[in-house]
PDB file of C-alpha atoms in Angstrom:
ATOM      1  CA  LEU A   1      -2.678 207.685  74.098  1.00  0.00           C
ATOM      2  CA  GLY A   2       0.322 206.790  75.997  1.00  0.00           C
ATOM      3  CA  PRO A   3       2.151 209.996  75.535  1.00  0.00           C
ATOM      4  CA  LEU A   4      -0.824 211.792  77.019  1.00  0.00           C
ATOM      5  CA  ILE A   5      -0.803 209.785  79.858  1.00  0.00           C
ATOM      6  CA  GLN A   6       2.728 210.039  80.479  1.00  0.00           C
ATOM      7  CA  ARG A   7       2.424 213.971  80.206  1.00  0.00           C
ATOM      8  CA  VAL A   8      -0.588 213.902  82.836  1.00  0.00           C
ATOM      9  CA  ARG A   9       1.266 211.654  85.279  1.00  0.00           C
ATOM     10  CA  ALA A  10       4.434 213.622  85.047  1.00  0.00           C
ATOM     11  CA  THR A  11       2.089 216.653  86.213  1.00  0.00           C
ATOM     12  CA  THR A  12       0.430 215.195  89.231  1.00  0.00           C
ATOM     13  CA  ASP A  13       0.668 212.895  92.199  1.00  0.00           C
ATOM     14  CA  LYS A  14      -2.938 212.667  92.180  1.00  0.00           C
ATOM     15  CA  HIS A  15      -5.022 209.261  91.100  1.00  0.00           C
ATOM     16  CA  VAL A  16      -5.400 209.317  87.222  1.00  0.00           C
ATOM     17  CA  MET A  17      -8.228 207.205  85.688  1.00  0.00           C
ATOM     18  CA  VAL A  18      -8.249 206.921  82.055  1.00  0.00           C
ATOM     19  CA  LYS A  19     -11.920 206.170  80.443  1.00  0.00           C
ATOM     20  CA  LEU A  20     -11.159 203.662  77.639  1.00  0.00           C
ATOM     21  CA  THR A  21     -13.108 203.950  74.455  1.00  0.00           C
ATOM     22  CA  PRO A  22     -15.048 200.910  73.003  1.00  0.00           C
ATOM     23  CA  ASN A  23     -14.608 201.749  69.415  1.00  0.00           C
ATOM     24  CA  VAL A  24     -11.302 200.242  69.054  1.00  0.00           C
ATOM     25  CA  THR A  25     -10.519 196.750  67.701  1.00  0.00           C
ATOM     26  CA  ASP A  26      -8.483 195.462  70.969  1.00  0.00           C
ATOM     27  CA  ILE A  27      -9.593 197.313  74.022  1.00  0.00           C
ATOM     28  CA  ALA A  28      -7.215 195.050  76.518  1.00  0.00           C
ATOM     29  CA  ALA A  29      -4.100 196.441  74.179  1.00  0.00           C
ATOM     30  CA  LEU A  30      -5.545 199.687  74.777  1.00  0.00           C
ATOM     31  CA  ALA A  31      -5.595 199.172  78.542  1.00  0.00           C
ATOM     32  CA  LYS A  32      -2.421 197.731  78.921  1.00  0.00           C
ATOM     33  CA  VAL A  33      -1.001 200.910  77.070  1.00  0.00           C
ATOM     34  CA  ALA A  34      -2.976 203.302  79.257  1.00  0.00           C
ATOM     35  CA  VAL A  35      -1.202 201.132  82.508  1.00  0.00           C
ATOM     36  CA  GLN A  36       2.093 201.235  81.225  1.00  0.00           C
ATOM     37  CA  ALA A  37       1.696 205.170  80.829  1.00  0.00           C
ATOM     38  CA  GLY A  38       0.871 205.881  84.471  1.00  0.00           C
ATOM     39  CA  ALA A  39      -2.680 205.278  84.934  1.00  0.00           C
ATOM     40  CA  ASP A  40      -3.644 204.054  88.047  1.00  0.00           C
ATOM     41  CA  SER A  41      -6.888 202.820  87.302  1.00  0.00           C
ATOM     42  CA  LEU A  42      -9.312 202.270  84.254  1.00  0.00           C
ATOM     43  CA  SER A  43     -13.002 203.145  83.420  1.00  0.00           C
ATOM     44  CA  ALA A  44     -14.818 200.804  80.872  1.00  0.00           C
ATOM     45  CA  ILE A  45     -16.337 201.864  78.560  1.00  0.00           C
ATOM     46  CA  ASN A  46     -17.332 205.215  76.859  1.00  0.00           C
ATOM     47  CA  THR A  47     -20.013 205.336  74.749  1.00  0.00           C
ATOM     48  CA  LEU A  48     -20.211 203.340  71.320  1.00  0.00           C
ATOM     49  CA  LEU A  49     -20.110 205.278  68.054  1.00  0.00           C
ATOM     50  CA  GLY A  50     -23.664 205.230  66.467  1.00  0.00           C
ATOM     51  CA  LEU A  51     -25.964 206.913  64.213  1.00  0.00           C
ATOM     52  CA  VAL A  52     -29.824 207.685  65.419  1.00  0.00           C
ATOM     53  CA  ILE A  53     -32.041 208.601  62.471  1.00  0.00           C
ATOM     54  CA  ASP A  54     -35.517 210.719  62.257  1.00  0.00           C
ATOM     55  CA  LEU A  55     -37.026 208.586  59.713  1.00  0.00           C
ATOM     56  CA  GLU A  56     -39.959 211.312  59.077  1.00  0.00           C
ATOM     57  CA  ASN A  57     -37.480 214.052  58.181  1.00  0.00           C
ATOM     58  CA  ARG A  58     -34.638 211.412  56.847  1.00  0.00           C
ATOM     59  CA  ARG A  59     -32.343 213.338  59.168  1.00  0.00           C
ATOM     60  CA  PRO A  60     -29.512 212.141  61.812  1.00  0.00           C
ATOM     61  CA  LEU A  61     -30.949 212.791  65.395  1.00  0.00           C
ATOM     62  CA  LEU A  62     -27.232 213.476  66.740  1.00  0.00           C
ATOM     63  CA  GLY A  63     -25.851 216.874  65.879  1.00  0.00           C
ATOM     64  CA  GLY A  64     -22.554 215.445  64.319  1.00  0.00           C
ATOM     65  CA  VAL A  65     -24.445 212.857  62.071  1.00  0.00           C
ATOM     66  CA  THR A  66     -22.780 210.192  64.097  1.00  0.00           C
ATOM     67  CA  GLY A  67     -21.826 210.233  68.002  1.00  0.00           C
ATOM     68  CA  GLY A  68     -21.513 208.651  71.404  1.00  0.00           C
ATOM     69  CA  LEU A  69     -24.698 206.222  72.059  1.00  0.00           C
ATOM     70  CA  SER A  70     -25.147 204.839  75.763  1.00  0.00           C
ATOM     71  CA  GLY A  71     -27.814 203.152  77.816  1.00  0.00           C
ATOM     72  CA  PRO A  72     -28.983 199.657  78.225  1.00  0.00           C
ATOM     73  CA  ALA A  73     -28.726 198.633  74.932  1.00  0.00           C
ATOM     74  CA  ILE A  74     -25.151 198.903  75.034  1.00  0.00           C
ATOM     75  CA  LYS A  75     -24.672 196.814  78.317  1.00  0.00           C
ATOM     76  CA  PRO A  76     -23.678 193.438  76.617  1.00  0.00           C
ATOM     77  CA  VAL A  77     -20.676 195.029  74.703  1.00  0.00           C
ATOM     78  CA  ALA A  78     -19.693 197.070  77.776  1.00  0.00           C
ATOM     79  CA  LEU A  79     -19.447 193.585  79.902  1.00  0.00           C
ATOM     80  CA  ARG A  80     -17.604 191.893  77.300  1.00  0.00           C
ATOM     81  CA  MET A  81     -15.074 194.910  77.479  1.00  0.00           C
ATOM     82  CA  ALA A  82     -15.016 195.435  80.868  1.00  0.00           C
ATOM     83  CA  TRP A  83     -14.122 191.804  81.379  1.00  0.00           C
ATOM     84  CA  GLU A  84     -11.445 191.858  78.845  1.00  0.00           C
ATOM     85  CA  VAL A  85      -9.890 194.988  80.446  1.00  0.00           C
ATOM     86  CA  ALA A  86     -10.174 193.519  84.013  1.00  0.00           C
ATOM     87  CA  GLN A  87      -8.352 190.540  82.789  1.00  0.00           C
ATOM     88  CA  SER A  88      -5.762 192.294  80.995  1.00  0.00           C
ATOM     89  CA  VAL A  89      -4.044 194.930  83.711  1.00  0.00           C
ATOM     90  CA  ASP A  90      -3.598 194.996  87.630  1.00  0.00           C
ATOM     91  CA  VAL A  91      -5.225 198.134  88.297  1.00  0.00           C
ATOM     92  CA  PRO A  92      -8.982 198.667  89.575  1.00  0.00           C
ATOM     93  CA  VAL A  93     -11.415 198.628  86.515  1.00  0.00           C
ATOM     94  CA  ILE A  94     -14.702 200.669  86.956  1.00  0.00           C
ATOM     95  CA  GLY A  95     -17.482 199.354  85.022  1.00  0.00           C
ATOM     96  CA  ILE A  96     -19.707 201.800  83.075  1.00  0.00           C
ATOM     97  CA  GLY A  97     -22.639 201.223  80.349  1.00  0.00           C
ATOM     98  CA  GLY A  98     -25.861 200.372  80.405  1.00  0.00           C
ATOM     99  CA  ILE A  99     -26.204 200.085  84.109  1.00  0.00           C
ATOM    100  CA  ALA A 100     -30.158 200.412  84.974  1.00  0.00           C
ATOM    101  CA  SER A 101     -30.308 197.836  87.984  1.00  0.00           C
ATOM    102  CA  GLY A 102     -28.861 196.373  90.897  1.00  0.00           C
ATOM    103  CA  VAL A 103     -28.107 193.362  88.931  1.00  0.00           C
ATOM    104  CA  ASP A 104     -26.553 195.125  86.047  1.00  0.00           C
ATOM    105  CA  ALA A 105     -24.054 196.536  88.492  1.00  0.00           C
ATOM    106  CA  LEU A 106     -23.441 193.380  90.106  1.00  0.00           C
ATOM    107  CA  GLU A 107     -22.809 191.715  86.641  1.00  0.00           C
ATOM    108  CA  PHE A 108     -19.726 194.252  86.283  1.00  0.00           C
ATOM    109  CA  ILE A 109     -18.534 193.305  89.462  1.00  0.00           C
ATOM    110  CA  CYS A 110     -18.601 189.759  88.656  1.00  0.00           C
ATOM    111  CA  VAL A 111     -16.670 190.183  85.535  1.00  0.00           C
ATOM    112  CA  GLY A 112     -13.933 192.099  87.286  1.00  0.00           C
ATOM    113  CA  CYS A 113     -14.707 195.667  87.775  1.00  0.00           C
ATOM    114  CA  GLN A 114     -14.312 197.002  91.454  1.00  0.00           C
ATOM    115  CA  ALA A 115     -16.827 200.046  90.998  1.00  0.00           C
ATOM    116  CA  VAL A 116     -19.511 200.956  88.622  1.00  0.00           C
ATOM    117  CA  GLN A 117     -20.718 204.090  87.146  1.00  0.00           C
ATOM    118  CA  VAL A 118     -24.503 205.159  86.817  1.00  0.00           C
ATOM    119  CA  GLY A 119     -24.588 207.543  83.520  1.00  0.00           C
ATOM    120  CA  THR A 120     -27.798 207.347  81.558  1.00  0.00           C
ATOM    121  CA  MET A 121     -30.268 206.189  83.663  1.00  0.00           C
ATOM    122  CA  ASN A 122     -29.881 209.216  85.755  1.00  0.00           C
ATOM    123  CA  PHE A 123     -31.453 211.231  83.058  1.00  0.00           C
ATOM    124  CA  GLN A 124     -34.274 208.824  83.111  1.00  0.00           C
ATOM    125  CA  ASN A 125     -34.038 208.743  86.891  1.00  0.00           C
ATOM    126  CA  PRO A 126     -32.166 210.909  89.058  1.00  0.00           C
ATOM    127  CA  GLN A 127     -32.742 208.318  92.039  1.00  0.00           C
ATOM    128  CA  ALA A 128     -31.336 205.529  89.946  1.00  0.00           C
ATOM    129  CA  PRO A 129     -28.275 205.096  91.920  1.00  0.00           C
ATOM    130  CA  SER A 130     -29.616 205.025  95.473  1.00  0.00           C
ATOM    131  CA  GLN A 131     -32.078 202.251  94.325  1.00  0.00           C
ATOM    132  CA  ILE A 132     -29.486 200.535  92.409  1.00  0.00           C
ATOM    133  CA  ALA A 133     -27.702 200.461  95.651  1.00  0.00           C
ATOM    134  CA  VAL A 134     -30.436 199.034  97.397  1.00  0.00           C
ATOM    135  CA  GLU A 135     -30.894 196.586  94.996  1.00  0.00           C
ATOM    136  CA  ILE A 136     -27.124 195.317  95.464  1.00  0.00           C
ATOM    137  CA  GLU A 137     -27.594 195.365  98.959  1.00  0.00           C
ATOM    138  CA  LYS A 138     -30.452 193.125  98.613  1.00  0.00           C
ATOM    139  CA  TRP A 139     -29.053 190.820  96.319  1.00  0.00           C
ATOM    140  CA  LEU A 140     -25.844 190.472  98.570  1.00  0.00           C
ATOM    141  CA  LEU A 141     -28.289 189.529 101.330  1.00  0.00           C
ATOM    142  CA  LYS A 142     -29.912 187.229  99.734  1.00  0.00           C
ATOM    143  CA  HIS A 143     -27.230 185.239  98.064  1.00  0.00           C
ATOM    144  CA  ASP A 144     -25.412 185.370 101.599  1.00  0.00           C
ATOM    145  CA  VAL A 145     -22.619 187.628 100.040  1.00  0.00           C
ATOM    146  CA  THR A 146     -21.059 189.728 103.234  1.00  0.00           C
ATOM    147  CA  LYS A 147     -18.696 191.719 101.078  1.00  0.00           C
ATOM    148  CA  LEU A 148     -19.157 193.092  97.822  1.00  0.00           C
ATOM    149  CA  SER A 149     -15.241 192.619  97.156  1.00  0.00           C
ATOM    150  CA  GLU A 150     -16.336 188.932  97.529  1.00  0.00           C
ATOM    151  CA  LEU A 151     -17.963 188.875  94.237  1.00  0.00           C
ATOM    152  CA  VAL A 152     -15.214 190.995  92.337  1.00  0.00           C
ATOM    153  CA  GLY A 153     -13.852 188.938  89.019  1.00  0.00           C
ATOM    154  CA  THR A 154     -16.071 185.455  90.099  1.00  0.00           C
ATOM    155  CA  LEU A 155     -17.223 185.188  86.520  1.00  0.00           C
ATOM    156  CA  ARG A 156     -16.820 181.401  85.592  1.00  0.00           C
ATOM    157  CA  THR A 157     -15.764 180.777  81.987  1.00  0.00           C
TER     158      THR A 157
END
């Protein structure tokens, strides 16, 4: 990973964001390698490797037998990994994985992410990002938080 990021970094002065795979033993170590190689920010996480089965036909539902799974079911894993990444590096981390509501997005902010990305929910509801933004605003108002940045990394452990 490091040499690839170094080659990309050498070819551009644009922002380089690296999307981290969760399919590793130590995502914090991977994050550190990415930053040392020149990443300006990180997104955590990509899809989890999984297997989905059509039991009636006893066939895998994913074309390559196994593949990337996403959506609300992966949120607890994504939150844990985003937290580990945010704790290990000094570059912005974008949280990804199972965000379906404003509260979901705010949980990623709370663990240290500076922003979030909505993915799978766009397939179910193309208005999801707008609805999530409204829910975030309502939560912030209700809790007297004037700036979203005040919530970044406030998880109490």
